[in-house]
Coordinates of C-alpha atoms and ligand atoms in Angstrom, one line a residue:
M1 CA 86.0 80.7 94.5
C2 CA 89.4 82.1 95.5
G3 CA 92.3 79.8 95.9
I4 CA 94.6 79.9 98.9
V5 CA 98.0 78.4 99.3
G6 CA 100.7 78.4 102.0
Y7 CA 104.1 77.0 102.7
I8 CA 106.5 76.6 105.6
G9 CA 109.6 74.5 105.5
K10 CA 113.2 74.6 104.3
Q11 CA 112.7 75.6 100.6
D12 CA 112.1 79.0 99.2
A13 CA 108.4 79.6 99.5
Y14 CA 107.9 81.9 96.5
P15 CA 108.2 79.4 93.6
I16 CA 106.1 76.9 95.5
L17 CA 103.4 79.4 96.2
I18 CA 103.3 80.8 92.7
K19 CA 103.1 77.3 91.2
G20 CA 100.3 76.6 93.7
L21 CA 98.4 79.7 92.7
Q22 CA 98.7 78.6 89.0
R23 CA 97.1 75.3 89.9
L24 CA 94.4 77.0 91.8
E25 CA 93.8 79.8 89.3
Y26 CA 90.7 78.0 88.1
R27 CA 89.1 79.1 91.4
G28 CA 89.3 82.8 90.6
Y29 CA 91.6 85.1 88.6
D30 CA 90.6 88.7 89.3
S31 CA 93.7 89.4 91.3
A32 CA 96.5 87.6 93.1
G33 CA 98.9 88.3 95.9
I34 CA 101.6 86.8 98.1
A35 CA 103.0 87.4 101.6
L36 CA 106.5 86.3 102.6
I37 CA 108.4 86.7 105.8
N38 CA 112.1 87.3 105.3
N39 CA 114.7 88.8 107.7
G40 CA 112.1 90.1 110.1
N41 CA 110.0 91.7 107.3
L42 CA 106.5 90.7 106.3
N43 CA 106.4 91.6 102.6
V44 CA 103.0 91.6 100.8
Y45 CA 102.9 91.9 97.0
K46 CA 99.6 92.1 95.1
A47 CA 98.5 92.7 91.5
K48 CA 95.2 93.1 89.7
G49 CA 94.7 90.4 87.1
K50 CA 96.2 86.9 86.8
V51 CA 99.0 85.1 88.6
A52 CA 101.3 86.1 85.7
D53 CA 100.6 89.8 86.5
L54 CA 101.6 89.1 90.1
V55 CA 104.8 87.4 89.0
R56 CA 105.8 90.3 86.8
F57 CA 105.4 92.7 89.8
A58 CA 106.8 90.5 92.6
E59 CA 109.9 89.5 90.8
Q60 CA 111.2 93.1 91.1
Q61 CA 110.9 92.8 94.9
D62 CA 112.4 90.8 97.7
I63 CA 110.9 87.3 97.3
K64 CA 113.1 85.4 99.7
G65 CA 111.7 83.5 102.6
T66 CA 110.8 80.0 103.7
I67 CA 107.3 80.8 104.9
G68 CA 104.5 82.4 103.0
I69 CA 100.9 82.5 102.0
A70 CA 99.3 83.4 98.6
H71 CA 95.9 84.0 97.1
T72 CA 94.1 84.1 93.8
R73 CA 90.8 86.0 94.0
W74 CA 87.3 85.8 92.7
A75 CA 85.8 89.1 93.8
T76 CA 82.9 89.2 96.2
H77 CA 83.3 92.3 98.4
G78 CA 84.9 95.1 96.5
E79 CA 85.9 95.3 92.8
P80 CA 88.9 93.4 91.6
N81 CA 91.8 95.8 92.0
Q82 CA 95.1 95.8 93.7
V83 CA 93.9 97.3 97.0
N84 CA 91.2 94.6 97.4
A85 CA 93.5 91.8 96.5
H86 CA 94.7 89.5 99.2
P87 CA 96.8 89.1 101.4
H88 CA 95.6 91.9 103.7
Y89 CA 97.7 93.4 106.4
S90 CA 96.4 94.2 109.8
Q91 CA 96.6 97.8 110.9
S92 CA 100.1 97.5 112.4
E93 CA 101.2 95.5 109.3
E94 CA 102.4 92.8 111.7
L95 CA 99.8 90.2 110.5
A96 CA 98.7 89.2 107.0
I97 CA 95.7 87.1 106.0
I98 CA 94.4 85.3 102.9
H99 CA 90.7 84.2 102.9
N100 CA 88.3 82.2 100.7
G101 CA 84.7 82.7 101.7
I102 CA 82.4 85.5 103.0
I103 CA 82.3 87.1 106.4
E104 CA 78.6 87.9 106.6
N105 CA 78.7 90.1 109.7
Y106 CA 81.7 92.1 108.5
A107 CA 79.8 95.4 108.6
V108 CA 78.9 95.1 112.3
L109 CA 82.5 94.0 113.1
K110 CA 83.9 96.8 111.1
E111 CA 81.8 99.5 112.9
G112 CA 83.0 98.0 116.3
L113 CA 86.7 98.1 115.1
K114 CA 86.4 101.7 113.9
E115 CA 85.3 102.7 117.4
H116 CA 88.6 101.3 118.6
G117 CA 90.5 103.4 116.1
Y118 CA 90.9 100.9 113.3
T119 CA 90.9 102.2 109.7
F120 CA 90.5 100.3 106.5
N121 CA 92.2 100.4 103.2
S122 CA 90.0 98.0 101.2
E123 CA 86.4 97.3 100.7
T124 CA 86.8 93.7 101.7
D125 CA 85.3 91.6 104.5
T126 CA 88.7 89.9 104.8
E127 CA 90.5 93.1 106.0
V128 CA 87.9 93.3 108.7
L129 CA 88.8 89.8 109.9
I130 CA 92.5 90.5 110.1
Q131 CA 91.9 93.7 112.0
L132 CA 89.6 91.8 114.4
I133 CA 92.3 89.2 114.9
E134 CA 94.9 91.9 115.7
F135 CA 92.5 93.7 118.0
V136 CA 91.7 90.5 119.9
K137 CA 95.4 89.6 120.0
K138 CA 96.5 92.9 121.4
S139 CA 93.6 93.5 123.8
N140 CA 93.9 89.9 125.3
Q141 CA 97.7 89.6 125.1
V142 CA 97.4 86.2 123.5
D143 CA 99.3 84.3 120.8
L144 CA 98.3 84.1 117.2
V145 CA 96.4 80.8 117.3
T146 CA 94.4 81.9 120.3
A147 CA 93.6 85.3 118.7
V148 CA 92.4 83.5 115.6
Q149 CA 90.3 81.2 117.7
L150 CA 88.7 84.1 119.7
A151 CA 88.1 86.2 116.6
L152 CA 86.5 83.3 114.7
N153 CA 84.0 82.9 117.5
Q154 CA 82.7 86.3 116.6
V155 CA 82.4 85.6 112.9
V156 CA 79.3 84.6 111.0
G157 CA 80.0 83.3 107.5
A158 CA 82.2 80.9 105.6
Y159 CA 86.0 80.9 105.5
A160 CA 89.2 79.2 104.8
I161 CA 91.9 81.5 106.1
A162 CA 95.7 81.5 106.6
V163 CA 97.4 84.0 108.8
I164 CA 101.1 84.8 109.4
E165 CA 102.8 87.1 111.8
K166 CA 105.9 89.2 111.2
N167 CA 107.5 88.2 114.5
E168 CA 106.5 84.5 114.2
P169 CA 108.4 83.3 111.1
D170 CA 108.0 79.7 112.2
T171 CA 104.2 79.5 112.2
I172 CA 101.2 79.6 109.9
V173 CA 97.7 79.5 111.5
A174 CA 94.9 78.4 109.3
A175 CA 91.2 77.6 109.8
R176 CA 88.1 76.7 107.9
K177 CA 84.4 76.7 108.0
G178 CA 82.5 76.0 104.8
S179 CA 85.4 76.6 102.4
P180 CA 87.9 73.9 101.7
L181 CA 91.4 73.5 103.2
V182 CA 93.9 70.8 102.8
V183 CA 97.3 70.5 104.6
G184 CA 100.1 68.6 102.8
V185 CA 102.6 66.9 105.2
G186 CA 106.1 66.7 103.8
E187 CA 109.5 66.0 105.2
D188 CA 110.3 69.0 107.5
E189 CA 107.7 71.1 105.6
Y190 CA 104.0 71.7 105.4
F191 CA 101.8 72.9 102.5
L192 CA 98.4 74.4 102.7
A193 CA 95.9 74.8 99.9
S194 CA 92.2 75.0 98.9
D195 CA 92.6 71.6 97.2
A196 CA 95.3 69.1 96.8
T197 CA 96.6 70.2 93.3
P198 CA 99.4 72.5 94.6
I199 CA 100.5 69.8 97.0
I200 CA 100.7 66.6 95.0
E201 CA 104.0 67.6 93.5
F202 CA 105.6 67.5 96.9
T203 CA 103.8 65.0 99.0
N204 CA 100.9 62.6 98.8
K205 CA 100.2 62.8 102.5
V206 CA 97.4 65.2 103.4
V207 CA 95.1 66.2 106.2
Y208 CA 91.7 67.5 105.3
V209 CA 90.9 70.3 107.8
G210 CA 87.4 69.9 109.2
D211 CA 84.8 72.5 109.6
E212 CA 85.4 74.9 112.5
E213 CA 88.9 73.6 112.9
I214 CA 92.1 75.6 113.4
V215 CA 95.4 74.1 112.3
T216 CA 98.8 75.3 113.3
L217 CA 101.7 74.6 111.0
E218 CA 105.0 75.1 112.8
R219 CA 108.5 74.6 111.6
D220 CA 110.0 71.3 112.9
K221 CA 106.9 70.5 115.0
E222 CA 103.9 68.2 114.8
L223 CA 100.8 69.5 113.2
R224 CA 98.3 70.8 115.8
I225 CA 94.5 71.0 115.3
K226 CA 91.9 72.3 117.6
T227 CA 88.3 73.4 117.0
I228 CA 87.2 77.0 117.4
S229 CA 85.5 75.9 120.6
N230 CA 88.9 74.7 121.9
V231 CA 88.8 70.9 121.5
E232 CA 92.1 69.3 120.6
K233 CA 91.9 66.9 117.6
T234 CA 94.4 64.3 116.3
P235 CA 95.3 65.0 112.6
E236 CA 94.2 62.2 110.4
I237 CA 96.7 61.7 107.5
K238 CA 95.2 60.4 104.2
K239 CA 97.0 59.3 101.0
L240 CA 96.3 61.2 97.8
E241 CA 95.4 59.1 94.7
M242 CA 96.0 62.0 92.3
T243 CA 98.9 62.1 89.9
L244 CA 100.9 65.1 88.7
N245 CA 100.3 64.5 85.0
Q246 CA 96.6 64.7 85.5
L247 CA 97.2 68.3 86.3
E248 CA 99.1 69.1 83.1
K249 CA 97.8 70.0 79.7
G250 CA 99.6 67.0 78.1
G251 CA 100.3 68.6 74.8
Y252 CA 96.8 70.1 74.4
P253 CA 96.5 73.9 74.0
H254 CA 93.8 74.1 76.7
F255 CA 92.6 71.9 79.6
M256 CA 89.1 72.0 78.2
I257 CA 90.0 70.2 75.0
K258 CA 92.2 67.8 76.9
E259 CA 89.3 67.0 79.2
I260 CA 86.9 66.6 76.3
F261 CA 89.3 64.1 74.7
E262 CA 89.7 62.3 78.0
Q263 CA 86.1 61.2 78.1
P264 CA 86.4 57.7 76.7
K265 CA 88.9 57.1 79.6
T266 CA 87.0 58.9 82.3
L267 CA 83.9 57.0 81.4
S268 CA 85.8 53.7 81.7
D269 CA 87.2 54.9 85.0
S270 CA 83.7 55.8 86.2
M271 CA 82.5 52.3 85.3
R272 CA 85.6 50.4 86.5
G273 CA 84.7 47.8 89.1
R274 CA 81.1 48.8 88.7
V275 CA 79.9 47.7 85.3
N276 CA 80.8 44.1 84.5
V277 CA 79.8 43.5 80.9
E278 CA 80.8 39.8 80.9
E279 CA 78.6 39.1 83.8
N280 CA 75.9 41.6 82.7
N281 CA 76.0 43.2 86.0
I282 CA 76.3 46.6 87.7
T283 CA 77.6 47.0 91.3
L284 CA 77.5 50.3 93.1
S285 CA 78.5 49.8 96.7
G286 CA 76.8 53.1 97.7
F287 CA 73.5 51.5 96.5
I288 CA 74.1 48.0 97.9
D289 CA 74.9 49.3 101.3
N290 CA 71.7 51.3 101.4
K291 CA 69.5 49.1 99.2
D292 CA 66.4 49.2 101.5
K293 CA 66.5 53.0 101.6
F294 CA 66.4 53.2 97.8
L295 CA 63.8 50.4 97.4
N296 CA 61.5 52.1 99.9
A297 CA 62.1 55.7 98.9
K298 CA 58.8 57.5 98.1
R299 CA 60.6 60.2 96.3
I300 CA 64.1 61.2 95.2
I301 CA 65.1 64.9 95.2
I302 CA 68.2 65.7 93.2
T303 CA 69.9 69.0 94.1
A304 CA 72.8 70.6 92.2
C305 CA 74.0 73.7 90.4
G306 CA 75.1 74.5 86.9
T307 CA 76.3 71.6 84.8
S308 CA 75.7 69.2 87.7
W309 CA 72.0 70.3 87.7
H310 CA 71.8 69.3 84.0
A311 CA 73.2 65.9 84.8
G312 CA 70.6 65.7 87.5
L313 CA 67.8 66.3 85.0
I314 CA 69.1 63.4 82.9
G315 CA 69.2 61.3 86.1
M316 CA 65.5 62.2 86.7
Y317 CA 64.6 60.8 83.2
A318 CA 66.5 57.6 83.9
I319 CA 65.4 57.0 87.5
E320 CA 61.7 57.7 86.7
E321 CA 61.9 55.4 83.6
F322 CA 63.7 52.5 85.2
A323 CA 62.9 52.7 88.9
R324 CA 59.5 54.3 88.8
I325 CA 60.3 56.6 91.7
P326 CA 59.2 60.2 91.4
V327 CA 62.1 62.5 91.1
E328 CA 62.4 66.3 91.5
V329 CA 65.4 68.2 90.4
E330 CA 66.2 71.3 92.3
Y331 CA 68.6 74.2 92.0
S332 CA 70.4 74.0 95.3
S333 CA 70.3 77.8 95.6
E334 CA 66.5 77.8 95.5
F335 CA 66.0 74.5 97.4
R336 CA 67.9 75.7 100.4
Y337 CA 65.8 78.8 100.9
R338 CA 62.3 77.9 99.7
K339 CA 61.2 75.9 102.7
P340 CA 60.8 72.6 100.8
V341 CA 58.8 69.7 102.1
I342 CA 61.3 67.0 102.9
N343 CA 60.2 63.7 104.3
K344 CA 62.2 61.0 106.2
D345 CA 61.6 58.5 103.4
D346 CA 62.9 60.9 100.8
I347 CA 66.4 60.4 99.3
V348 CA 68.3 63.5 98.5
I349 CA 71.0 63.1 95.9
A350 CA 73.5 66.0 95.8
I351 CA 75.6 66.2 92.7
S352 CA 78.7 68.3 92.6
Q353 CA 81.9 68.0 90.6
S354 CA 83.9 70.0 93.2
G355 CA 82.0 68.8 96.2
E356 CA 82.4 72.3 97.6
T357 CA 79.6 74.3 96.0
A358 CA 78.2 76.4 98.9
D359 CA 74.6 76.2 97.8
T360 CA 74.7 72.4 97.3
L361 CA 76.4 72.0 100.7
A362 CA 73.7 74.1 102.3
A363 CA 71.0 72.0 100.6
V364 CA 72.6 68.9 102.0
E365 CA 72.6 70.4 105.5
L366 CA 69.0 71.4 105.2
A367 CA 68.0 67.9 104.0
R368 CA 69.9 66.3 106.8
S369 CA 68.2 68.5 109.4
Q370 CA 64.9 67.3 108.1
G371 CA 65.9 63.6 108.4
A372 CA 66.3 62.7 104.7
F373 CA 68.9 60.1 103.6
I374 CA 71.6 61.9 101.6
F375 CA 73.5 60.4 98.7
G376 CA 76.4 62.3 97.1
I377 CA 77.7 62.1 93.6
C378 CA 81.0 64.0 93.6
N379 CA 84.2 64.0 91.7
V380 CA 86.7 65.5 94.2
V381 CA 87.6 62.9 96.7
G382 CA 87.5 64.0 100.3
A383 CA 85.6 67.3 99.5
S384 CA 83.0 68.8 101.8
I385 CA 79.9 67.4 100.2
P386 CA 81.0 63.7 100.1
R387 CA 82.1 64.2 103.8
N388 CA 78.7 65.4 104.7
T389 CA 76.5 62.8 103.0
D390 CA 75.3 59.5 104.4
S391 CA 76.6 57.6 101.4
G392 CA 77.5 58.2 97.8
C393 CA 79.4 57.4 94.7
Y394 CA 82.5 59.1 93.3
T395 CA 82.5 59.9 89.6
H396 CA 86.2 59.2 89.2
A397 CA 86.6 61.6 86.3
G398 CA 90.0 62.8 87.6
P399 CA 90.8 66.5 88.3
E400 CA 88.8 68.8 86.0
I401 CA 90.7 72.1 85.5
G402 CA 88.9 73.8 82.7
V403 CA 86.2 76.0 84.3
A404 CA 83.6 74.8 81.8
S405 CA 82.7 71.3 83.0
T406 CA 82.9 68.5 80.4
K407 CA 84.2 65.1 81.5
A408 CA 82.7 65.6 85.0
F409 CA 79.3 66.0 83.3
T410 CA 79.4 62.7 81.3
A411 CA 80.8 60.9 84.4
Q412 CA 77.9 62.2 86.5
V413 CA 75.4 61.0 83.9
T414 CA 77.1 57.6 83.9
V415 CA 76.9 57.3 87.7
L416 CA 73.2 58.4 87.6
T417 CA 72.5 55.9 84.9
M418 CA 74.2 53.1 86.8
L419 CA 72.2 54.0 89.9
A420 CA 68.9 54.1 88.0
L421 CA 69.6 50.7 86.4
M422 CA 70.5 49.2 89.7
I423 CA 67.4 50.5 91.5
G424 CA 65.2 49.4 88.5
R425 CA 66.6 45.9 88.5
E426 CA 66.3 45.4 92.2
K427 CA 62.7 46.8 92.3
G428 CA 61.7 44.7 89.3
T429 CA 60.5 47.8 87.5
L430 CA 63.0 47.4 84.7
P431 CA 62.6 44.2 82.5
Q432 CA 65.7 42.0 82.6
D433 CA 66.3 42.0 78.9
R434 CA 66.2 45.8 78.8
Y435 CA 68.6 46.0 81.7
L436 CA 71.0 43.6 80.0
N437 CA 70.9 45.5 76.7
I438 CA 71.6 48.8 78.4
V439 CA 74.5 47.3 80.5
Q440 CA 76.0 45.9 77.4
E441 CA 75.6 49.2 75.6
L442 CA 77.0 51.2 78.5
G443 CA 80.2 49.1 78.2
R444 CA 80.5 50.2 74.5
I445 CA 80.1 53.9 75.1
P446 CA 83.8 54.7 75.6
E447 CA 84.7 53.2 72.2
K448 CA 81.8 55.1 70.6
M449 CA 83.1 58.3 72.1
K450 CA 86.5 57.6 70.6
T451 CA 84.9 57.3 67.1
L452 CA 82.9 60.5 67.7
L453 CA 86.0 62.4 68.7
T454 CA 87.5 61.8 65.3
Q455 CA 85.1 64.5 64.0
N456 CA 86.9 67.2 66.0
D457 CA 88.5 68.7 62.9
A458 CA 85.3 68.8 61.0
I459 CA 83.5 70.5 63.9
A460 CA 86.4 73.0 64.2
Q461 CA 85.9 73.9 60.5
F462 CA 82.2 74.6 60.6
A463 CA 82.4 76.3 64.1
K464 CA 84.3 79.1 62.4
T465 CA 81.2 80.0 60.5
F466 CA 79.3 80.8 63.7
T467 CA 81.6 83.3 65.3
Y468 CA 79.3 86.1 63.9
A469 CA 76.4 84.9 66.0
Q470 CA 75.0 86.9 68.9
N471 CA 72.5 84.2 69.9
F472 CA 72.1 80.5 69.6
I473 CA 69.1 78.2 70.3
Y474 CA 69.6 74.6 71.4
L475 CA 66.7 72.2 71.2
G476 CA 66.2 68.6 72.4
R477 CA 63.5 66.4 73.7
G478 CA 63.3 63.7 76.4
Y479 CA 66.8 62.7 77.6
N480 CA 68.2 65.3 75.2
F481 CA 66.4 68.3 76.6
P482 CA 69.0 68.6 79.4
V483 CA 71.7 68.1 76.8
A484 CA 70.4 71.1 74.9
L485 CA 70.6 73.1 78.2
E486 CA 74.1 71.9 78.7
G487 CA 75.2 72.7 75.1
A488 CA 73.8 76.2 75.5
L489 CA 75.6 76.7 78.8
K490 CA 78.9 75.6 77.4
L491 CA 78.6 78.1 74.6
K492 CA 77.7 81.0 76.7
E493 CA 80.3 80.2 79.4
I494 CA 83.3 80.3 77.1
S495 CA 82.4 82.2 74.0
Y496 CA 80.1 84.8 75.6
I497 CA 77.5 84.2 72.9
H498 CA 74.0 84.2 74.4
A499 CA 72.4 80.8 74.1
E500 CA 69.2 79.3 75.3
G501 CA 68.4 75.6 75.6
Y502 CA 64.7 74.6 75.2
P503 CA 62.6 71.5 74.9
A504 CA 62.1 71.3 71.2
A505 CA 58.3 71.4 71.3
E506 CA 58.3 74.4 73.6
M507 CA 60.0 76.4 70.8
K508 CA 56.7 77.4 69.4
H509 CA 55.7 79.0 72.7
G510 CA 58.3 81.8 72.4
P511 CA 61.8 81.2 70.9
I512 CA 60.3 80.7 67.5
A513 CA 59.8 84.5 67.4
L514 CA 63.6 84.8 67.4
I515 CA 64.2 82.6 64.4
S516 CA 65.5 84.2 61.2
H517 CA 68.2 83.5 58.7
E518 CA 70.8 84.7 61.2
M519 CA 69.8 82.4 64.1
P520 CA 71.8 79.2 64.5
V521 CA 69.6 76.5 66.0
V522 CA 71.3 73.3 67.3
V523 CA 68.9 70.4 67.3
I524 CA 69.6 67.1 68.9
A525 CA 67.7 64.6 66.8
P526 CA 68.9 61.0 67.3
S527 CA 66.9 58.2 65.9
A528 CA 66.2 56.9 69.4
G529 CA 63.3 58.8 71.1
M530 CA 60.7 61.1 69.5
Y531 CA 62.5 61.3 66.2
E532 CA 59.5 62.2 64.1
K533 CA 58.4 64.8 66.5
V534 CA 61.8 66.5 66.4
V535 CA 61.8 66.3 62.6
S536 CA 58.5 68.4 62.7
N537 CA 60.2 70.9 65.0
I538 CA 63.1 71.1 62.5
Q539 CA 60.7 71.7 59.7
E540 CA 59.3 74.7 61.7
I541 CA 62.7 76.2 62.0
K542 CA 63.5 75.5 58.3
A543 CA 60.3 77.3 57.3
R544 CA 61.6 80.4 59.1
K545 CA 65.0 80.2 57.5
G546 CA 66.9 79.4 60.7
K547 CA 70.4 77.9 60.3
I548 CA 70.1 74.3 61.4
I549 CA 73.0 72.4 63.0
S550 CA 71.8 68.9 63.8
I551 CA 73.2 66.0 65.9
V552 CA 71.9 62.9 64.3
T553 CA 72.4 59.1 64.5
E554 CA 74.9 57.7 61.9
G555 CA 73.0 56.9 58.7
D556 CA 70.3 59.5 59.2
V557 CA 69.1 60.9 55.9
V558 CA 66.0 63.0 56.7
V559 CA 67.3 65.4 59.3
K560 CA 70.6 65.7 57.4
S561 CA 68.7 66.8 54.3
L562 CA 67.0 69.6 56.3
S563 CA 70.2 70.8 58.0
D564 CA 72.9 73.2 57.2
Y565 CA 75.5 71.3 59.2
T566 CA 75.2 67.8 60.6
I567 CA 77.2 65.8 63.2
S568 CA 76.6 62.1 63.3
I569 CA 76.9 60.2 66.5
P570 CA 77.0 56.4 66.8
D571 CA 73.7 54.6 67.5
T572 CA 72.9 53.7 71.1
E573 CA 70.2 53.2 73.7
E574 CA 68.0 56.3 74.1
C575 CA 69.0 56.8 77.7
L576 CA 72.7 56.8 76.7
V577 CA 72.4 59.3 73.9
P578 CA 73.3 62.2 76.2
L579 CA 76.8 60.7 76.8
L580 CA 77.5 60.9 73.1
A581 CA 75.4 64.0 72.1
A582 CA 77.2 66.2 74.7
I583 CA 80.6 65.7 73.0
P584 CA 80.0 67.5 69.7
L585 CA 78.3 70.4 71.6
Q586 CA 81.4 70.7 73.9
L587 CA 83.6 70.7 70.9
M588 CA 81.6 73.2 69.0
A589 CA 81.5 75.6 72.0
Y590 CA 85.3 75.1 72.4
H591 CA 86.2 75.8 68.8
I592 CA 83.9 78.9 68.5
A593 CA 85.5 80.3 71.7
V594 CA 89.0 79.6 70.4
V595 CA 88.3 81.3 67.1
K596 CA 86.8 84.3 68.9
G597 CA 90.0 84.5 71.0
C598 CA 88.3 83.9 74.3
D599 CA 90.1 82.6 77.4
V600 CA 88.7 79.1 77.2
D601 CA 90.0 77.7 80.4
Q602 CA 89.3 80.8 82.5
P603 CA 86.3 82.5 81.1
R604 CA 85.6 86.0 82.4
N605 CA 83.6 86.3 85.7
L606 CA 83.4 82.6 86.3
A607 CA 85.1 80.3 88.7
K608 CA 85.2 76.5 88.9
S609 CA 84.4 76.0 92.5
V610 CA 81.6 78.3 93.8
T611 CA 82.2 78.4 97.5
V612 CA 80.1 81.5 98.1
E613 CA 76.3 81.7 97.7
Ligands
G6P701 C1 80.4 76.6 88.6 C2 81.2 75.9 87.5 C3 80.3 75.0 86.7 C4 79.7 74.0 87.7 C5 78.9 74.6 88.8 C6 78.5 73.6 89.9 O1 79.4 77.4 88.1 O2 81.7 76.9 86.7 O3 81.1 74.3 85.8 O4 78.8 73.2 86.9 O5 79.8 75.6 89.5 O6 79.7 73.1 90.5 P1 79.8 71.7 91.1 O7 81.3 71.6 91.5 O8 78.9 71.7 92.3 O9 79.5 70.7 90.2

C-alpha cells in the first residue's frame, strides 16, 4: 500500500519520479504528490486521484530540480483528498516527507507536539512524523539524519519514509521498518523506491534497505546506512534480474489480460530447472536442503492472505493427499492474533506474491518466535518475507502488475504441487507410478494452457450476457473448491459484482435459497474428481432455474447438456485441474469488468501490496 519513490543525481528528478509513481501506482491510487528542491525552494505538489491528475496539476508549476521524492497513496488515516496526500511539510515547511505504513502511536505523539505549539493540516499519521522530526532536529540542533534516527526511536509502527530538507539539496534520508524500500545505485545518482520497478530502467544495481535501517543518499558520495540504534552497516549491492519489458503492457489493453496470457510461460518458468520430464524428476532445492525437517514434520501450517490463501488451500489438498502430513491453512490476519498452538516440529509455509503483506510477515515472525521452521513461497525476489524465512522457493512468475492476481496464483499452485510431490515421493506415501504420471502431466500443463487460452474470444462473447448480474455463485469440490473461491474473488475484485464461492455440496445449506432464473452459477465440473456428485449439484441448480456456466473436461456431454454456457478445459490429473480451471474464470471476470467499464488493473479501494494490517 502506497508507493514511494525518490531521486537524487544530475538529471531532472520530475520525469523520473512521475514514471516511478506510474510503475508503483498498483500499490495505491487515491492521491499522489511530489516534492522537489529547486533554487532554494522546497516545492510540494499534490492531487487527489491518480498520478495523471498530479501530472495535470504539477505541470503548471515549477517542476525543476535534481532532487525529489514522490508518493502514490492508499488511504489509511484520513480520507483520500489533497490535504491528506503526501508529501507532507513540517511546520516550518523546511522539511517534506513521504511515508508508506502506519505510525501506531501517532495520537500520543501528536498531543505532545501540540503542547510544543505544533499545528496540523491533515488527518494523517505521516504529518505527525515529519513534525516530530522537525521538533527533534530543532530542539537537539542536529542534522537531518540524526533527527530522523532520534524521531524513529519514538515511533511505534511500520514505515518506509523518505525526507528532504529545503536547505540540504544534496541529501535524501530514508528509512524502513516493516514496509519495503529499495535503493538503486546509478552513475552519480541514486534512486529510491518501494520496489525495483521504477529503478530497473536506470540501473540494475540495488541495495535492499533492511528493517530499522536509515539510508543517506548524498550527491557525489557513497551510500551510508546505519540502524536506528546507531550501528553503521556496509551497503550490500545486489543485481536485479528483472527486465523492463516485463513491466510494459506489450500490446495488451490491460496488465491483467497480459498476465493471464503469460501463464503458459510463467508456469514453465516456475518449473524450469525443477521439473525434469525426461528424467521423471522434481528437484526443489528449498526442500532438498531441509529434507529431514519436511520428512519429520508433524504438521504443516500454511499462512497467507487473499489469492495466496486460495493457493494455500489447494496446497493443503495436495500435501495431505501425497505426503500424508496434516495441513492447516490460516488467514495470516487471524493466525497472528489468535494465539495459535505452534510446535517446534511444525513447518509454517508463508505464501505471498509480493512478499510484503503485513499480516503474513507478522505471522512469519510469530511462528519464528515459537520455534517453527518457516518456508516461504514468494514471487518478488528479495522482498521482506523471503528474507525472513528459513528457506523457501520463489515462484518466478515475473512482475505481476494487475491488482487482481492471476499468474502468481497458478505459479503458487505449481510450487505447492511440486513440493507435495517431492515430500510424498521421499516419504514413500505417493506410489511411484502415480508420481511419474503427475510429473509427466505437470510438464504438459503449459501447452494445455495455450489451447485453453484460444477460447478467450468465446468467453468474451458470453461474458457480455452477465453484466446485468448483481450476484454470482461459484461452486467446486475437492481441489476445485478453492478454485471456486478464487473465481468469485476475481469477479468481485474487478467487476464489483458480489460473488460467493462455495463447496458444491454445501450449496444446499444456504446459497440454494438465492437461486432463481437471474442467478448465474459457475460450476467447476471436470471429469476427474467427484464428477457424478457435482452433476447432482448441477441438477439441483437446474431444477431451480439458475443460469449454469460450467467448466468441464473436453468431450463432456452430460454437464454440457445441463448448462447454459460451457467452457471446456483439456483433460488432466485431478490435482492439476486448478491450474487449468482458474484460467476461464480469470478471463470471464476480466471480460465482464471490461464490458462494465471498470478499471481492471486498478480496481477501486484495492491495492496490490497490503503493507498495513
Ligand atoms: C491484496 C491483493 C491480492 C493478494 C493479497 C495477498 O489483497 O490485492 O491480489 O492476493 O493482497 O497478497 P500477497 O502479496 O501476500 O500474495
